[in-house]
XYZ file of C-alpha atoms in Angstrom:
752
model
C 18.806 -0.326 -31.985
C 15.572 -2.419 -32.888
C 13.861 -2.132 -29.292
C 13.796 1.714 -30.036
C 11.614 1.114 -33.209
C 9.171 -1.217 -32.283
C 6.043 -1.156 -33.762
C 3.534 -1.259 -30.662
C -0.019 -0.489 -29.601
C 0.424 3.102 -29.997
C 1.752 2.968 -33.470
C -2.097 3.240 -34.757
C -3.084 6.033 -31.942
C -0.085 8.100 -33.469
C -1.203 7.197 -37.282
C -4.524 8.347 -36.455
C -3.187 11.255 -34.944
C -1.558 12.309 -38.165
C -4.241 11.783 -40.283
C -6.516 13.575 -38.119
C -4.239 16.595 -38.259
C -4.863 16.221 -42.293
C -0.639 15.944 -42.418
C -1.308 12.409 -44.490
C -4.098 10.608 -46.672
C -6.405 8.505 -44.736
C -5.272 5.513 -46.661
C -1.791 5.498 -45.107
C -0.384 3.055 -42.671
C 2.021 3.324 -39.522
C 5.338 1.206 -40.093
C 6.963 2.280 -36.841
C 7.710 4.918 -34.440
C 11.053 6.143 -33.416
C 11.672 9.553 -30.766
C 9.187 11.765 -32.322
C 8.935 10.209 -35.978
C 6.624 7.907 -37.616
C 7.268 6.259 -40.690
C 4.287 6.302 -43.545
C 3.672 4.014 -45.900
C 1.214 4.884 -48.496
C 0.074 2.539 -51.824
C -0.155 4.422 -55.125
C -1.556 1.664 -57.045
C 1.781 0.784 -58.462
C 4.269 1.332 -55.833
C 4.457 2.119 -52.257
C 5.806 5.038 -51.236
C 7.227 5.989 -47.769
C 7.476 9.059 -45.745
C 8.467 10.163 -42.338
C 6.671 12.458 -40.366
C 7.360 14.236 -37.233
C 3.967 13.556 -35.429
C 4.440 16.497 -32.679
C 5.330 19.314 -34.826
C 3.816 18.075 -38.557
C 7.105 18.385 -40.493
C 7.580 15.554 -42.922
C 9.918 14.530 -45.722
C 9.622 11.836 -48.646
C 12.281 9.216 -48.641
C 11.910 6.937 -51.512
C 9.004 4.567 -53.135
C 9.496 0.546 -53.364
C 7.337 -1.991 -55.923
C 7.292 -4.326 -52.927
C 6.352 -3.497 -49.003
C 9.597 -2.843 -46.927
C 10.730 -5.808 -44.782
C 12.291 -5.399 -41.439
C 15.757 -6.074 -42.679
C 15.884 -2.537 -44.485
C 14.655 -0.955 -41.367
C 18.299 -0.186 -40.236
C 19.098 1.539 -42.863
C 16.392 3.701 -42.959
C 16.647 4.570 -39.083
C 20.130 6.414 -40.348
C 18.285 8.697 -42.933
C 15.630 9.804 -40.619
C 18.364 10.637 -37.775
C 19.818 13.065 -40.265
C 16.520 14.770 -40.526
C 16.404 18.523 -39.022
C 13.090 17.908 -37.429
C 14.139 14.226 -35.899
C 14.226 14.071 -31.948
C 13.592 17.968 -31.617
C 11.772 18.423 -28.573
C 14.501 16.119 -26.371
C 16.014 18.316 -23.567
C 19.646 18.735 -22.951
C 19.221 17.323 -19.205
C 16.944 15.612 -16.549
C 15.323 18.850 -15.123
C 14.808 20.521 -18.509
C 12.746 17.239 -19.485
C 10.802 17.028 -16.484
C 10.038 21.187 -17.134
C 9.048 19.988 -20.828
C 6.723 17.357 -19.487
C 4.781 18.882 -16.669
C 4.837 22.478 -18.611
C 4.353 21.689 -21.853
C 2.659 18.068 -22.461
C 0.828 17.763 -19.274
C -1.553 20.550 -20.145
C -2.186 19.419 -23.590
C -4.321 16.465 -21.899
C -5.713 18.912 -19.476
C -3.838 18.810 -16.691
C -2.727 22.201 -14.631
C 0.499 23.062 -14.024
C 1.489 23.152 -10.307
C 4.787 24.504 -9.417
C 4.976 22.461 -6.226
C 4.443 19.461 -8.607
C 7.264 20.615 -10.811
C 9.687 21.228 -7.852
C 8.775 17.781 -6.319
C 9.521 15.632 -9.583
C 13.011 17.651 -9.942
C 14.060 17.203 -6.224
C 12.989 13.167 -6.527
C 14.973 13.289 -9.970
C 17.795 14.923 -8.253
C 18.038 12.679 -5.337
C 17.977 9.692 -7.913
C 20.806 10.765 -9.607
C 22.712 11.233 -6.716
C 21.693 7.926 -4.982
C 20.386 10.111 -1.894
C 17.563 9.085 0.369
C 14.568 11.738 -0.022
C 11.883 12.395 2.707
C 9.443 14.278 1.127
C 6.057 15.141 3.068
C 3.519 16.073 0.082
C 0.060 17.210 0.783
C -3.006 15.493 -0.997
C -3.978 17.543 -4.361
C -0.458 18.208 -5.536
C -0.120 15.136 -7.937
C 2.510 13.342 -5.819
C 2.163 10.211 -8.069
C 2.683 11.577 -11.198
C 5.446 13.481 -9.961
C 7.596 10.561 -8.857
C 6.790 8.498 -11.894
C 8.046 11.384 -14.415
C 10.889 11.516 -11.982
C 11.758 7.931 -12.455
C 11.078 7.543 -16.066
C 13.299 10.615 -16.911
C 15.902 9.281 -14.529
C 16.014 6.004 -16.485
C 16.293 8.070 -19.722
C 19.025 10.472 -18.857
C 20.954 8.219 -16.138
C 20.832 5.152 -18.973
C 22.234 7.542 -21.900
C 19.021 7.721 -23.458
C 18.205 3.978 -23.157
C 14.691 3.653 -21.549
C 14.684 -0.286 -22.724
C 17.780 -2.261 -21.418
C 17.951 -1.325 -17.778
C 17.268 -2.557 -14.239
C 13.933 -1.630 -13.168
C 12.783 0.958 -10.176
C 10.526 -0.420 -7.413
C 7.474 1.015 -5.905
C 6.294 0.059 -2.932
C 3.106 1.036 -1.486
C 0.757 0.355 1.586
C -2.479 -0.178 -0.232
C -3.316 -2.687 -3.391
C -5.653 0.216 -4.612
C -2.833 2.654 -5.344
C -0.852 -0.468 -6.808
C -3.816 -1.067 -8.872
C -4.283 2.529 -10.046
C -0.614 2.918 -11.048
C -0.284 0.112 -13.144
C -3.907 0.537 -14.765
C -4.304 4.177 -14.828
C -1.283 6.203 -14.062
C 1.359 4.530 -16.199
C -0.950 3.700 -19.408
C -1.964 7.390 -19.050
C 1.463 8.568 -19.012
C 2.767 5.902 -21.525
C 0.510 7.395 -24.255
C 1.379 11.127 -23.448
C 4.855 10.360 -23.691
C 4.565 8.197 -27.213
C 2.356 11.008 -28.419
C 4.640 13.651 -27.678
C 8.314 11.860 -28.865
C 9.704 11.429 -25.532
C 9.644 7.927 -25.746
C 9.067 5.025 -28.454
C 7.910 2.267 -26.686
C 5.078 1.822 -23.868
C 6.407 1.871 -20.144
C 6.104 -1.380 -19.072
C 5.081 -2.844 -15.179
C 4.432 -5.873 -13.418
C 2.418 -6.436 -9.940
C 4.170 -8.534 -7.301
C 2.165 -10.296 -4.777
C 2.806 -13.162 -2.118
C 2.444 -16.692 -3.852
C -0.945 -16.764 -1.705
C -2.504 -14.486 -4.077
C -2.332 -16.845 -6.954
C -3.665 -20.097 -7.971
C -2.051 -23.492 -7.937
C -3.996 -25.394 -10.894
C -3.413 -28.705 -9.246
C -5.148 -27.814 -6.122
C -7.561 -26.109 -7.812
C -8.389 -29.107 -10.021
C -8.313 -31.486 -7.027
C -10.652 -29.468 -5.005
C -13.127 -28.923 -7.394
C -13.286 -32.282 -7.834
C -13.711 -32.838 -4.492
C -17.097 -30.614 -4.110
C -20.477 -31.436 -4.027
C -22.274 -29.270 -6.941
C -25.462 -29.773 -4.471
C -24.108 -29.167 -0.887
C -22.252 -26.022 -2.475
C -23.743 -22.619 -2.865
C -24.442 -22.336 -6.815
C -22.450 -19.190 -7.193
C -19.436 -20.411 -5.290
C -19.318 -23.506 -7.292
C -19.845 -21.705 -10.917
C -16.976 -19.062 -9.608
C -14.654 -22.324 -9.125
C -15.845 -23.518 -12.512
C -15.356 -20.199 -14.124
C -12.114 -20.078 -12.818
C -10.866 -23.391 -14.031
C -11.825 -22.389 -17.730
C -10.498 -18.960 -17.551
C -6.819 -20.332 -16.457
C -6.498 -17.051 -14.751
C -4.014 -17.521 -11.873
C -4.421 -13.791 -10.015
C -6.938 -14.639 -7.391
C -8.036 -10.892 -7.091
C -9.762 -11.508 -10.302
C -11.682 -14.282 -8.927
C -15.395 -13.671 -8.664
C -17.939 -15.278 -6.297
C -15.029 -17.542 -4.765
C -15.148 -17.454 -1.005
C -11.899 -16.500 1.601
C -11.751 -20.571 2.513
C -12.112 -21.186 -1.169
C -9.089 -19.527 -1.875
C -7.108 -20.982 0.751
C -7.785 -24.143 -0.649
C -6.086 -23.327 -4.266
C -3.941 -20.952 -3.425
C -0.098 -21.503 -4.085
C 0.969 -21.150 -0.307
C 0.616 -24.397 1.043
C 1.965 -25.926 -2.568
C 5.317 -28.224 -2.412
C 6.189 -26.908 -5.868
C 9.647 -28.348 -6.404
C 8.215 -31.718 -5.942
C 5.185 -31.135 -8.142
C 4.873 -33.021 -11.303
C 3.648 -29.941 -13.345
C 6.702 -27.610 -11.982
C 8.020 -26.834 -15.350
C 4.577 -25.943 -17.045
C 2.948 -24.761 -14.229
C 1.568 -21.480 -14.933
C 2.378 -19.761 -11.821
C 5.657 -20.646 -12.402
C 5.921 -19.449 -15.699
C 4.443 -16.158 -14.376
C 7.293 -15.827 -11.402
C 9.954 -16.314 -14.282
C 8.707 -13.587 -16.286
C 7.981 -11.539 -13.323
C 11.476 -11.592 -12.054
C 13.041 -10.491 -15.394
C 14.573 -6.827 -15.117
C 13.119 -5.782 -18.844
C 10.085 -4.574 -17.106
C 10.693 -0.661 -16.049
C 8.885 -0.920 -13.105
C 8.305 -3.592 -10.293
C 5.699 -2.541 -8.026
C 4.755 -4.370 -4.734
C 3.686 -3.765 -1.149
C 5.988 -2.880 1.831
C 5.707 -6.594 2.938
C 6.632 -7.878 -0.190
C 9.590 -5.572 -0.319
C 10.724 -6.071 2.789
C 10.721 -9.694 2.615
C 12.891 -9.579 -0.726
C 15.136 -7.368 1.381
C 15.555 -9.861 4.447
C 16.308 -12.809 1.637
C 19.002 -10.756 -0.084
C 20.342 -10.011 3.604
C 20.100 -14.299 4.427
C 21.762 -14.903 1.099
C 18.747 -16.514 -0.341
C 17.114 -16.301 -3.778
C 15.538 -12.689 -4.025
C 12.103 -12.289 -4.930
C 12.490 -8.872 -6.827
C 15.708 -8.584 -9.658
C 18.200 -6.397 -8.848
C 17.314 -3.011 -9.246
C 18.393 0.707 -9.486
C 16.071 3.033 -7.366
C 13.086 2.357 -4.724
C 10.134 4.628 -4.341
C 8.325 4.131 -1.191
C 4.731 5.835 -1.195
C 2.529 5.596 1.764
C 6.136 5.423 3.557
C 4.341 6.278 6.838
C 3.124 2.803 6.790
C 6.674 0.970 6.249
C 7.386 0.636 10.243
C 3.821 -1.301 10.275
C 5.083 -3.683 7.796
C 8.452 -3.903 9.505
C 7.121 -4.879 12.621
C 5.369 -7.830 10.854
C 8.166 -8.798 8.722
C 10.961 -8.509 11.395
C 8.690 -10.131 13.986
C 8.101 -13.774 14.835
C 4.842 -15.396 15.929
C 3.910 -19.034 17.197
C 0.334 -19.742 16.310
C -1.125 -22.305 18.811
C -3.475 -23.744 15.701
C -0.537 -23.900 13.280
C 1.652 -25.956 15.340
C -1.381 -28.626 16.083
C -2.513 -29.064 12.540
C 1.084 -29.671 11.505
C 1.707 -31.832 13.784
C -1.708 -33.779 12.615
C -0.250 -33.675 9.249
C 3.043 -35.254 10.282
C 1.865 -37.770 12.124
C 1.120 -41.252 11.016
C -2.406 -42.178 10.498
C -1.000 -45.576 11.096
C 1.186 -47.053 13.807
C 1.695 -50.553 13.343
C 5.593 -50.148 13.127
C 7.741 -49.069 15.941
C 9.014 -45.988 14.081
C 5.407 -44.897 13.221
C 4.482 -45.281 17.037
C 7.542 -43.292 17.953
C 6.636 -40.558 15.513
C 3.001 -40.379 16.606
C 3.679 -40.306 20.272
C 6.315 -37.340 19.748
C 3.630 -35.514 17.625
C 1.092 -36.025 20.671
C 3.887 -34.605 23.197
C 4.285 -31.807 21.087
C 0.268 -31.010 20.984
C 0.036 -31.454 24.851
C 2.964 -29.050 25.626
C 1.581 -26.378 22.702
C -1.330 -26.370 24.910
C -0.055 -26.382 28.409
C 2.366 -23.514 27.173
C -0.550 -21.653 25.803
C -2.851 -21.977 28.642
C -0.026 -20.593 30.933
C 0.429 -17.769 28.802
C -3.142 -16.639 29.134
C -3.185 -17.195 33.033
C -0.288 -14.210 32.872
C -2.450 -11.890 31.369
C -3.410 -8.966 33.681
C -7.339 -8.963 34.167
C -7.602 -5.002 33.349
C -5.903 -6.025 29.812
C -9.143 -7.577 28.109
C -11.103 -5.193 26.433
C -12.734 -5.066 23.010
C -9.886 -2.524 21.841
C -6.999 -4.587 22.801
C -4.915 -6.374 20.087
C -1.646 -6.728 21.908
C -1.973 -8.308 25.213
C 0.620 -8.370 28.037
C 1.890 -11.517 28.965
C 4.853 -12.856 30.921
C 6.984 -16.026 30.166
C 7.764 -17.515 33.462
C 10.419 -20.318 34.260
C 7.877 -23.315 34.232
C 6.685 -21.932 30.586
C 10.677 -21.612 29.418
C 10.899 -25.129 30.502
C 7.578 -26.273 28.466
C 9.116 -24.005 25.376
C 12.743 -26.010 25.663
C 10.787 -29.285 25.894
C 8.917 -28.433 22.659
C 11.936 -27.367 21.173
C 13.598 -30.699 22.214
C 10.624 -32.625 20.797
C 10.304 -31.460 17.628
C 14.033 -31.420 16.999
C 13.609 -35.295 17.755
C 10.793 -35.719 15.220
C 12.890 -33.873 11.993
C 15.612 -36.696 13.114
C 12.729 -39.018 11.976
C 11.628 -37.441 9.178
C 13.369 -38.794 5.440
C 15.076 -36.364 3.029
C 11.926 -36.823 0.639
C 9.657 -35.200 3.301
C 11.880 -32.163 2.281
C 8.855 -29.652 2.441
C 8.092 -30.990 6.093
C 11.739 -30.472 7.265
C 11.668 -27.106 6.009
C 8.037 -26.277 7.933
C 9.603 -27.745 11.106
C 12.876 -25.492 10.883
C 10.353 -22.656 10.653
C 8.494 -23.829 13.465
C 11.898 -24.551 15.588
C 13.066 -20.939 14.768
C 9.906 -19.111 15.691
C 9.768 -20.811 19.276
C 13.560 -20.436 19.815
C 13.296 -16.779 19.344
C 11.082 -16.491 22.699
C 13.898 -18.458 24.515
C 15.924 -15.274 24.364
C 15.805 -11.839 25.906
C 15.983 -9.819 22.707
C 12.373 -9.676 22.002
C 9.180 -7.621 22.607
C 6.165 -10.275 23.097
C 2.460 -10.133 23.760
C -0.153 -12.317 23.017
C -3.133 -12.044 20.358
C -6.794 -13.712 20.450
C -6.225 -14.990 23.978
C -9.850 -16.127 24.517
C -10.170 -18.003 21.518
C -8.962 -21.553 22.454
C -6.943 -22.990 19.205
C -6.447 -19.707 17.693
C -4.191 -18.075 20.174
C -0.933 -16.557 19.275
C 2.434 -15.352 20.684
C 4.051 -12.800 18.762
C 7.086 -10.788 19.088
C 9.465 -8.440 17.284
C 13.244 -7.398 18.199
C 13.791 -4.843 20.686
C 16.010 -3.188 18.291
C 14.234 -3.443 15.434
C 14.804 0.155 14.403
C 18.831 -0.017 14.118
C 18.127 -3.514 12.316
C 16.037 -1.989 10.149
C 17.835 1.148 9.518
C 21.192 -1.049 8.795
C 19.090 -3.616 6.149
C 17.334 -0.288 4.446
C 19.865 2.561 4.149
C 23.459 1.446 3.861
C 22.947 -0.119 0.277
C 24.160 2.221 -2.730
C 20.699 2.953 -3.931
C 18.112 5.810 -4.000
C 15.414 5.572 -1.735
C 12.303 7.916 -2.258
C 10.042 8.188 0.630
C 7.028 10.217 0.414
C 3.860 10.549 2.113
C 1.214 13.103 2.993
C 2.141 12.504 6.908
C 5.624 11.888 7.458
C 6.953 15.026 8.945
C 5.379 16.571 12.006
C 5.369 20.452 11.582
C 7.721 20.168 8.820
C 10.107 18.263 11.122
C 11.020 14.431 9.870
C 12.859 13.332 13.225
C 10.153 10.954 14.518
C 10.161 8.983 11.217
C 13.888 9.204 10.869
C 14.423 8.130 14.519
C 11.665 5.040 13.583
C 13.043 4.067 10.541
C 16.760 3.705 11.984
C 18.197 6.788 9.935
C 20.042 9.121 11.956
C 22.619 6.451 13.295
C 23.320 5.405 9.926
C 22.743 8.233 7.024
C 21.745 11.412 8.310
C 24.176 13.022 6.259
C 22.246 11.621 3.024
C 19.055 12.402 3.785
C 17.232 15.276 1.955
C 13.923 16.714 2.676
C 11.231 18.246 1.230
C 7.435 19.729 2.790
C 4.987 20.917 0.314
C 1.516 22.106 1.706
C -1.826 21.466 -0.115
C -2.958 23.755 -3.140
C -6.472 23.886 -1.894
C -8.044 26.962 -0.294
C -8.436 25.553 3.333
C -9.149 29.237 4.185
C -12.041 29.799 2.000
C -13.683 25.796 1.803
C -12.903 24.493 5.692
C -13.822 25.503 9.184
C -12.701 24.020 12.402
C -14.715 23.997 15.590
C -12.985 22.920 18.913
C -15.370 23.638 21.650
C -13.925 24.611 24.897
C -16.410 23.319 27.649
C -16.175 19.469 26.897
C -15.263 16.888 29.864
C -11.942 15.309 30.064
C -12.139 12.257 27.799
C -12.519 9.061 29.881
C -15.016 6.417 28.187
C -15.960 4.942 31.993
C -17.298 8.447 32.825
C -21.217 8.127 32.047
C -21.095 12.058 32.121
C -18.258 12.400 29.497
C -20.538 9.739 27.256
C -23.759 12.010 27.806
C -21.627 15.127 26.987
C -20.167 13.942 23.664
C -23.631 12.352 22.554
C -25.396 15.715 22.994
C -22.735 17.579 21.072
C -22.367 15.384 18.403
C -26.225 15.273 17.966
C -26.247 19.172 17.770
C -23.362 19.041 15.082
C -24.901 16.431 13.100
C -28.111 18.901 12.722
C -25.810 21.839 12.057
C -24.582 19.956 8.994
C -28.039 18.012 8.150
C -25.984 14.562 8.455
C -23.031 14.537 5.822
C -21.103 13.667 8.758
C -17.796 10.829 9.783
C -17.536 10.889 13.434
C -14.181 9.263 14.229
C -13.211 7.384 17.151
C -9.989 6.107 18.478
C -11.615 2.546 19.794
C -14.686 0.570 19.642
C -15.961 0.828 23.017
C -16.825 4.632 23.086
C -18.129 3.919 19.335
C -21.104 1.758 20.420
C -21.914 3.999 23.630
C -22.222 7.088 21.855
C -23.555 5.654 19.122
C -26.646 3.952 20.655
C -27.269 7.553 22.713
C -27.129 9.643 19.635
C -29.507 7.101 17.709
C -32.122 7.809 20.740
C -31.616 11.440 19.766
C -31.723 11.172 15.986
C -34.611 9.168 15.397
C -35.278 9.924 11.567
C -31.876 10.141 10.820
C -30.003 7.630 8.757
C -26.880 6.682 11.447
C -24.307 3.892 10.569
C -22.116 2.179 12.801
C -18.944 0.662 11.441
C -18.118 -2.617 13.564
C -15.538 -4.965 13.357
C -16.032 -7.564 10.414
C -18.695 -5.088 8.577
C -17.073 -4.228 5.464
C -20.269 -2.705 4.114
C -20.386 0.434 6.129
C -18.126 2.457 4.195
C -20.321 1.971 0.860
C -23.549 2.303 2.707
C -22.466 5.655 3.614
C -20.738 6.817 0.282
C -24.089 5.823 -1.569
C -26.359 7.682 1.207
C -27.226 11.626 0.647
C -26.738 12.372 4.100
C -26.008 9.654 6.580
C -23.614 9.818 9.156
C -21.055 7.121 10.056
C -19.886 6.499 13.205
C -16.308 4.683 12.960
C -12.781 3.855 13.609
C -9.589 1.928 12.706
C -9.247 2.030 8.885
C -11.381 5.314 8.240
C -8.746 7.231 9.836
C -6.751 6.744 6.298
C -6.776 5.739 2.784
C -10.507 6.239 2.169
C -11.754 8.601 -0.315
C -15.308 9.927 0.027
C -15.445 12.835 -2.677
C -18.161 15.263 -2.888
C -21.128 16.556 -0.245
C -21.767 13.197 1.396
C -18.722 13.823 3.842
C -18.880 17.518 4.606
C -18.078 17.066 8.331
C -15.564 15.706 10.137
C -15.964 15.108 14.122
C -12.960 13.642 15.668
C -14.204 12.804 19.116
C -10.791 12.243 20.846
C -7.181 13.003 19.896
C -5.817 9.795 18.546
C -3.227 9.025 20.709
C -1.822 5.421 20.560
C -3.650 2.642 22.593
C -0.831 1.509 25.131
C 0.584 -1.785 24.285
C 3.662 -3.882 24.879
C 5.706 -2.468 22.435
C 4.815 1.289 23.650
C 5.437 0.036 27.055
C 8.989 -1.057 26.109
C 9.724 2.266 23.948
C 8.574 4.319 27.380
C 11.548 2.434 29.315
C 13.986 3.959 26.659
C 13.257 7.409 27.804
C 14.425 9.279 30.884
C 10.658 10.499 31.743
C 7.293 10.489 30.663
C 7.818 14.219 29.208
C 10.174 13.176 26.978
C 8.493 9.973 25.779
C 5.805 12.228 25.325
C 7.463 14.800 23.137
C 9.765 12.472 20.979
C 6.729 9.555 20.426
C 3.420 10.169 21.705
C 2.583 13.594 20.393
C 4.312 12.902 16.835
C 2.410 9.887 16.559
C -0.956 11.411 17.498
C -0.570 14.462 15.337
C 0.297 12.239 12.222
C -2.662 10.178 12.807
C -4.625 13.551 13.429
C -3.491 14.845 10.196
C -4.438 11.500 8.064
C -7.917 11.768 9.566
C -8.605 15.307 8.746
C -7.043 14.391 5.262
C -10.413 12.718 4.456
C -12.361 15.718 4.781
C -10.965 17.896 1.616
C -10.149 15.755 -1.571
C -10.206 18.257 -4.250
C -10.179 21.840 -5.090
C -14.413 22.169 -5.035
C -14.650 20.364 -1.695
C -16.080 22.261 1.328
C -16.504 20.936 4.861
C -16.145 21.306 8.513
C -13.598 19.798 10.888
C -14.916 19.514 14.411
C -12.796 18.053 17.442
C -14.428 17.706 20.697
C -11.312 16.785 22.885
C -11.024 19.151 25.411
C -7.140 18.891 25.378
C -7.287 20.599 22.068
C -9.246 23.270 23.261
C -7.661 27.040 23.621
C -6.657 26.259 27.233
C -6.065 22.826 26.522
C -2.422 21.058 26.767
C -2.242 20.338 23.140
C -3.935 23.121 21.541
C -1.022 24.722 19.572
C 0.394 21.354 18.368
C -2.860 20.471 16.690
C -3.558 23.840 15.319
C 0.333 23.960 13.937
C -0.310 20.202 12.769
C -3.465 21.328 10.699
C -4.303 23.112 7.557
C -5.002 26.852 8.150
C -8.767 27.535 8.528
C -11.262 29.956 9.974
C -12.553 29.046 13.542
C -16.011 28.666 14.493
C -16.757 30.060 17.589
C -20.041 27.966 17.800
C -22.133 25.455 16.262
C -24.468 28.229 14.841
C -20.930 29.565 12.837
C -20.942 26.092 11.389
C -24.561 25.950 10.253
C -24.050 29.531 8.707
C -20.742 28.421 6.794
C -22.467 25.622 5.501
C -25.421 27.452 4.494
C -23.021 29.916 2.248
C -21.116 27.007 0.759
C -23.608 24.758 0.060
C -26.686 24.572 -2.599
C -30.243 24.164 -1.062
C -30.420 20.394 -1.777
C -27.677 19.810 0.845
C -30.219 20.607 3.404
C -33.232 18.756 1.969
């Protein structure tokens, strides 16, 4: 019971509210809040008087007076009196859907929110599927308030399904792809919703949440102090030295909050490489204390990224200690990125540098004893085998596979390489026999290396090479061939509600592709409930689509194609006076086109987003009418509001670049047409929708979408697919139509 009457940081806010409404005297004090009531204490000069006020309606009643301040032992009897009052808990709804209506239709508008029927429907859909422990797939366009919808549904579910007790329960897990969204949920959405619901008597104490991240994101105090002692303040850049000094003084363990600390420094002081169990400060360690607190089920929400959630899933599957406490439901936002995370978490890689580094770590510095000599010889042998293996892998890469845009290089493991692998496995096994139990962490690391190597001895994986030209940094990676089935068994067979949502889960209102990708169809198709909602934004009024009919077929190696694209982009830039984002599917055409357009647009600010250049986006945002040439991350997750981005130019339809994974997928289909229809076209359309989503980000945004791929033109193979995937907009027949549309929609300053 006492959980429901905690005096908390909102008691003062509510006291100020009732004083502001002139319902009580200014010299009053708030004792506690319960439901929609606050107990008020006033001092008359002789006695302390107590009255209860419904802070939503203003109803109130005098209760009693005392000569001395009431103590907490008397709270229980006062609560029983409050509960008998006619105005206590007046606004509570009879069921969850009624409560969602009340919150989104009555409470939210008080704080400036617009009632959106689609948002109300989405929240109810999520609530009902949480209640029934179903799997929900929802494709929700930008602008509908998706995050508010699922948070309200989750809170209401916790209240009603736990019989009104929102304070003692298993948490709900929210997993997203981006740290930006996780931070927004924790720092903006949840505090804002807490305040609104407390002020309107829905809950009595704040909603609590905790952000969960991998241990490499936290500071090891031992490593931090040791590293700081090893630094030379004269040789270390002043800002970095002071940053580390400041971190020691702050005792903050979250590296995300550390300023002026380089990535190199963070790797030197993070928890990842620590042997925690052996550490003398284990019991007093700030990181361990944080983890102990974070694992508690008292938080209402546990918030993490997809990788962390899947890591927890895999630990549970293997019978190891979980990362997250037991939870009642999972909300997977940005669910279109879940498969990318699964490829990382279910995949295996062996890294040339890491194997060498580890062998050097365990190799004895002195080799006087026979055992030390044997260990040194074995580690040297592993390093030699390691180099031979990766040299052989590099030789197997086809010559035509080397390009700037290739990330996954096809290779082959020959019989000779199998022998090298087996010899490496045998030698590492021999090393492990020579390690004592006191070197437990080394044994664990050795087992990890062995398990990784053994994967490549079996024919159950799709494998590829990364960084083949960077000797010492080469890596062999793999994912299971049956990853979708494995993921399906792990994710969907648990008797928990799973809520998946994104702006790009469906293709033309069809979820077949994502269901197949995530292994749903063979496991729980009957439990999956679907919902799609289009954007509330007025695209037909505020957005124009231009698809020219006479562009050459996309071919980066064709000089005429590059010239034609460059001329068209230059003309389009002139029509919108800059304010443009030009999206490419790879870096090679970006560089070629950028150089040619630069010669045509000598007086305009053009920005090229190259690998490793993180300032390009900020530079574009801070400009007035620049043009950003970009690829990669700019296709999704970047928000550029206002007129800075008013023209989105998509150079080529974003079909995926072929790699060993797609080559294997293709082999599972009878012919290319079936593969194209089932996989490639859905992938392209989802990516296209993500790119188009960069343009219209609010009700007042206006702009133009130009698609320069002839395959999307009136007679193109994918014309109808593209139009069906995009919002319904007016079509421009010429570049002059674009100029006229923007003159109509923008003010004069836009063209200065």
